[in-house]
C-alpha cells in the first residue's frame, strides 16, 4: 500500500441466496474436483439430504438425473436442508469447517478490513457503473466488463427459489441482510 498510495479497493457482494446456491451446487451437489465429499456424506447421513449417487454428479448431466427420477423438487428439498446445515455450521454447531464459499460476507469483510478497508462495496446489479466510476477516479481506460453469469447447475436458483428458501437463507445470513440491506431475492 505504501508503494501504491493512489489505489481503490473494493469488494463484490452477492445476494446470500445466490451464494448459498452456488456453494451447494459447486461443492455438494456436483462431486467433481470442487466437491466436498466429507460434507456431502454428513449431509446425506445426518441431515437426510437426498442426493444422487456421487458418480452421477461428477459432471453436470441432466439426462442422468432424469433417468433416475431426480427432479427439481428433490433438488429444492436438498438445497433447503443444506441451508439448515449452513445455519448450524455458521454458528459453529457442526464439525465441518466454515468454507469461504458460504461464510457470511460480514465475516469475510471483517477479516479483510484488518488489512485494508474497501472504498466501495459493489453489488451484482450495480457493479458496471461502479467500475466506470473507479476507472474514472484512477484515470484508467474503460475496459468492457461482461455480465455476471450464474454457475451452471442442474437446476437454477429461479427453479428452486420459494418463500421457504428465502426464510431459511435470511435466517442463516441475518447479519448480511441487516448489514448490507439485502431484500428478498429477485431473479
mmCIF file of N, CA and C in Angstrom, residues 22-77:
data_model
loop_
_atom_site.group_PDB
_atom_site.id
_atom_site.type_symbol
_atom_site.label_atom_id
_atom_site.label_comp_id
_atom_site.label_asym_id
_atom_site.label_seq_id
_atom_site.Cartn_x
_atom_site.Cartn_y
_atom_site.Cartn_z
ATOM 1 N N UNK A 22 -24.848 -21.321 -5.055
ATOM 2 C CA UNK A 22 -23.589 -21.593 -5.732
ATOM 3 C C UNK A 22 -22.741 -22.577 -4.931
ATOM 4 N N UNK A 23 -22.651 -22.372 -3.622
ATOM 5 C CA UNK A 23 -21.866 -23.278 -2.764
ATOM 6 C C UNK A 23 -22.463 -24.682 -2.779
ATOM 7 N N UNK A 24 -23.782 -24.771 -2.672
ATOM 8 C CA UNK A 24 -24.442 -26.079 -2.698
ATOM 9 C C UNK A 24 -24.172 -26.789 -4.021
ATOM 10 N N UNK A 25 -24.380 -26.089 -5.106
ATOM 11 C CA UNK A 25 -24.217 -26.698 -6.417
ATOM 12 C C UNK A 25 -22.761 -27.109 -6.665
ATOM 13 N N UNK A 26 -21.833 -26.210 -6.408
ATOM 14 C CA UNK A 26 -20.432 -26.432 -6.757
ATOM 15 C C UNK A 26 -19.721 -27.413 -5.831
ATOM 16 N N UNK A 27 -20.056 -27.396 -4.540
ATOM 17 C CA UNK A 27 -19.291 -28.194 -3.583
ATOM 18 C C UNK A 27 -20.031 -29.414 -3.031
ATOM 19 N N UNK A 28 -21.345 -29.421 -3.114
ATOM 20 C CA UNK A 28 -22.112 -30.527 -2.530
ATOM 21 C C UNK A 28 -22.798 -31.360 -3.612
ATOM 22 N N UNK A 29 -23.602 -30.712 -4.451
ATOM 23 C CA UNK A 29 -24.349 -31.462 -5.462
ATOM 24 C C UNK A 29 -23.405 -32.045 -6.509
ATOM 25 N N UNK A 30 -22.569 -31.198 -7.091
ATOM 26 C CA UNK A 30 -21.596 -31.694 -8.057
ATOM 27 C C UNK A 30 -20.405 -32.256 -7.293
ATOM 28 N N UNK A 31 -19.899 -33.380 -7.761
ATOM 29 C CA UNK A 31 -18.866 -34.075 -6.998
ATOM 30 C C UNK A 31 -17.519 -34.102 -7.697
ATOM 31 N N UNK A 32 -17.326 -33.258 -8.676
ATOM 32 C CA UNK A 32 -16.050 -33.214 -9.393
ATOM 33 C C UNK A 32 -14.940 -32.677 -8.504
ATOM 34 N N UNK A 33 -13.977 -32.028 -9.123
ATOM 35 C CA UNK A 33 -12.791 -31.534 -8.415
ATOM 36 C C UNK A 33 -13.106 -30.550 -7.298
ATOM 37 N N UNK A 34 -14.212 -29.826 -7.406
ATOM 38 C CA UNK A 34 -14.564 -28.828 -6.388
ATOM 39 C C UNK A 34 -15.455 -29.385 -5.286
ATOM 40 N N UNK A 35 -15.806 -30.654 -5.384
ATOM 41 C CA UNK A 35 -16.724 -31.257 -4.418
ATOM 42 C C UNK A 35 -16.114 -31.451 -3.042
ATOM 43 N N UNK A 36 -16.971 -31.425 -2.037
ATOM 44 C CA UNK A 36 -16.568 -31.683 -0.659
ATOM 45 C C UNK A 36 -17.205 -33.001 -0.215
ATOM 46 N N UNK A 37 -16.569 -34.139 -0.508
ATOM 47 C CA UNK A 37 -17.201 -35.435 -0.230
ATOM 48 C C UNK A 37 -17.524 -35.673 1.241
ATOM 49 N N UNK A 38 -16.690 -35.194 2.153
ATOM 50 C CA UNK A 38 -16.933 -35.423 3.575
ATOM 51 C C UNK A 38 -18.203 -34.702 4.013
ATOM 52 N N UNK A 39 -18.359 -33.451 3.586
ATOM 53 C CA UNK A 39 -19.559 -32.695 3.955
ATOM 54 C C UNK A 39 -20.779 -33.277 3.252
ATOM 55 N N UNK A 40 -20.617 -33.730 2.026
ATOM 56 C CA UNK A 40 -21.722 -34.375 1.299
ATOM 57 C C UNK A 40 -22.206 -35.603 2.081
ATOM 58 N N UNK A 41 -21.263 -36.354 2.605
ATOM 59 C CA UNK A 41 -21.610 -37.556 3.382
ATOM 60 C C UNK A 41 -22.358 -37.164 4.665
ATOM 61 N N UNK A 42 -21.899 -36.142 5.350
ATOM 62 C CA UNK A 42 -22.578 -35.657 6.561
ATOM 63 C C UNK A 42 -24.014 -35.247 6.229
ATOM 64 N N UNK A 43 -24.168 -34.532 5.134
ATOM 65 C CA UNK A 43 -25.499 -34.056 4.748
ATOM 66 C C UNK A 43 -26.448 -35.213 4.460
ATOM 67 N N UNK A 44 -25.967 -36.240 3.784
ATOM 68 C CA UNK A 44 -26.852 -37.364 3.472
ATOM 69 C C UNK A 44 -27.146 -38.209 4.705
ATOM 70 N N UNK A 45 -26.145 -38.402 5.561
ATOM 71 C CA UNK A 45 -26.320 -39.283 6.711
ATOM 72 C C UNK A 45 -26.974 -38.594 7.913
ATOM 73 N N UNK A 46 -26.633 -37.344 8.186
ATOM 74 C CA UNK A 46 -27.121 -36.684 9.385
ATOM 75 C C UNK A 46 -28.256 -35.691 9.130
ATOM 76 N N UNK A 47 -28.359 -35.192 7.917
ATOM 77 C CA UNK A 47 -29.390 -34.208 7.595
ATOM 78 C C UNK A 47 -30.433 -34.761 6.621
ATOM 79 N N UNK A 48 -30.303 -36.041 6.295
ATOM 80 C CA UNK A 48 -31.235 -36.720 5.380
ATOM 81 C C UNK A 48 -31.417 -35.986 4.057
ATOM 82 N N UNK A 49 -30.319 -35.459 3.532
ATOM 83 C CA UNK A 49 -30.355 -34.768 2.252
ATOM 84 C C UNK A 49 -30.329 -35.828 1.150
ATOM 85 N N UNK A 50 -31.338 -35.787 0.305
ATOM 86 C CA UNK A 50 -31.432 -36.738 -0.808
ATOM 87 C C UNK A 50 -30.596 -36.207 -1.969
ATOM 88 N N UNK A 51 -29.466 -36.879 -2.207
ATOM 89 C CA UNK A 51 -28.582 -36.510 -3.305
ATOM 90 C C UNK A 51 -28.366 -37.729 -4.199
ATOM 91 N N UNK A 52 -28.234 -37.512 -5.493
ATOM 92 C CA UNK A 52 -27.942 -38.636 -6.378
ATOM 93 C C UNK A 52 -26.573 -39.226 -6.044
ATOM 94 N N UNK A 53 -26.340 -40.426 -6.502
ATOM 95 C CA UNK A 53 -25.046 -41.070 -6.316
ATOM 96 C C UNK A 53 -23.935 -40.126 -6.790
ATOM 97 N N UNK A 54 -22.848 -40.089 -6.053
ATOM 98 C CA UNK A 54 -21.752 -39.164 -6.352
ATOM 99 C C UNK A 54 -21.208 -39.354 -7.765
ATOM 100 N N UNK A 55 -21.157 -40.583 -8.242
ATOM 101 C CA UNK A 55 -20.649 -40.845 -9.591
ATOM 102 C C UNK A 55 -21.509 -40.144 -10.643
ATOM 103 N N UNK A 56 -22.818 -40.111 -10.412
ATOM 104 C CA UNK A 56 -23.723 -39.432 -11.351
ATOM 105 C C UNK A 56 -23.490 -37.932 -11.392
ATOM 106 N N UNK A 57 -22.935 -37.382 -10.333
ATOM 107 C CA UNK A 57 -22.796 -35.926 -10.220
ATOM 108 C C UNK A 57 -21.373 -35.435 -10.469
ATOM 109 N N UNK A 58 -20.515 -36.305 -10.984
ATOM 110 C CA UNK A 58 -19.146 -35.866 -11.279
ATOM 111 C C UNK A 58 -19.132 -34.803 -12.362
ATOM 112 N N UNK A 59 -20.032 -34.929 -13.303
ATOM 113 C CA UNK A 59 -20.222 -33.907 -14.328
ATOM 114 C C UNK A 59 -21.704 -33.566 -14.337
ATOM 115 N N UNK A 60 -22.005 -32.407 -14.846
ATOM 116 C CA UNK A 60 -23.398 -31.985 -14.902
ATOM 117 C C UNK A 60 -24.086 -32.724 -16.038
ATOM 118 N N UNK A 61 -24.983 -33.643 -15.684
ATOM 119 C CA UNK A 61 -25.644 -34.474 -16.685
ATOM 120 C C UNK A 61 -27.124 -34.553 -16.341
ATOM 121 N N UNK A 62 -27.897 -33.632 -16.918
ATOM 122 C CA UNK A 62 -29.336 -33.570 -16.651
ATOM 123 C C UNK A 62 -30.043 -34.857 -17.063
ATOM 124 N N UNK A 63 -29.580 -35.464 -18.162
ATOM 125 C CA UNK A 63 -30.185 -36.717 -18.637
ATOM 126 C C UNK A 63 -30.055 -37.831 -17.617
ATOM 127 N N UNK A 64 -28.910 -37.916 -16.958
ATOM 128 C CA UNK A 64 -28.700 -38.953 -15.935
ATOM 129 C C UNK A 64 -29.635 -38.722 -14.755
ATOM 130 N N UNK A 65 -29.832 -37.461 -14.373
ATOM 131 C CA UNK A 65 -30.749 -37.159 -13.270
ATOM 132 C C UNK A 65 -32.176 -37.542 -13.652
ATOM 133 N N UNK A 66 -32.571 -37.205 -14.875
ATOM 134 C CA UNK A 66 -33.901 -37.579 -15.358
ATOM 135 C C UNK A 66 -34.094 -39.090 -15.339
ATOM 136 N N UNK A 67 -33.053 -39.827 -15.710
ATOM 137 C CA UNK A 67 -33.165 -41.293 -15.794
ATOM 138 C C UNK A 67 -33.386 -41.947 -14.431
ATOM 139 N N UNK A 68 -32.934 -41.287 -13.351
ATOM 140 C CA UNK A 68 -33.156 -41.862 -12.016
ATOM 141 C C UNK A 68 -34.331 -41.200 -11.305
ATOM 142 N N UNK A 69 -34.984 -40.275 -11.988
ATOM 143 C CA UNK A 69 -36.156 -39.624 -11.407
ATOM 144 C C UNK A 69 -35.833 -38.526 -10.414
ATOM 145 N N UNK A 70 -34.618 -37.990 -10.465
ATOM 146 C CA UNK A 70 -34.243 -36.898 -9.567
ATOM 147 C C UNK A 70 -34.676 -35.605 -10.231
ATOM 148 N N UNK A 71 -35.628 -34.915 -9.609
ATOM 149 C CA UNK A 71 -36.208 -33.740 -10.261
ATOM 150 C C UNK A 71 -35.971 -32.469 -9.446
ATOM 151 N N UNK A 72 -36.541 -31.378 -9.925
ATOM 152 C CA UNK A 72 -36.346 -30.081 -9.313
ATOM 153 C C UNK A 72 -36.835 -30.054 -7.861
ATOM 154 N N UNK A 73 -37.895 -30.787 -7.543
ATOM 155 C CA UNK A 73 -38.388 -30.809 -6.166
ATOM 156 C C UNK A 73 -37.399 -31.512 -5.240
ATOM 157 N N UNK A 74 -36.770 -32.593 -5.714
ATOM 158 C CA UNK A 74 -35.732 -33.261 -4.924
ATOM 159 C C UNK A 74 -34.574 -32.298 -4.660
ATOM 160 N N UNK A 75 -34.190 -31.580 -5.699
ATOM 161 C CA UNK A 75 -33.084 -30.623 -5.587
ATOM 162 C C UNK A 75 -33.451 -29.493 -4.623
ATOM 163 N N UNK A 76 -34.688 -28.981 -4.734
ATOM 164 C CA UNK A 76 -35.156 -27.901 -3.851
ATOM 165 C C UNK A 76 -35.099 -28.346 -2.390
ATOM 166 N N UNK A 77 -35.590 -29.538 -2.117
ATOM 167 C CA UNK A 77 -35.583 -30.034 -0.735
ATOM 168 C C UNK A 77 -34.159 -30.243 -0.232
#
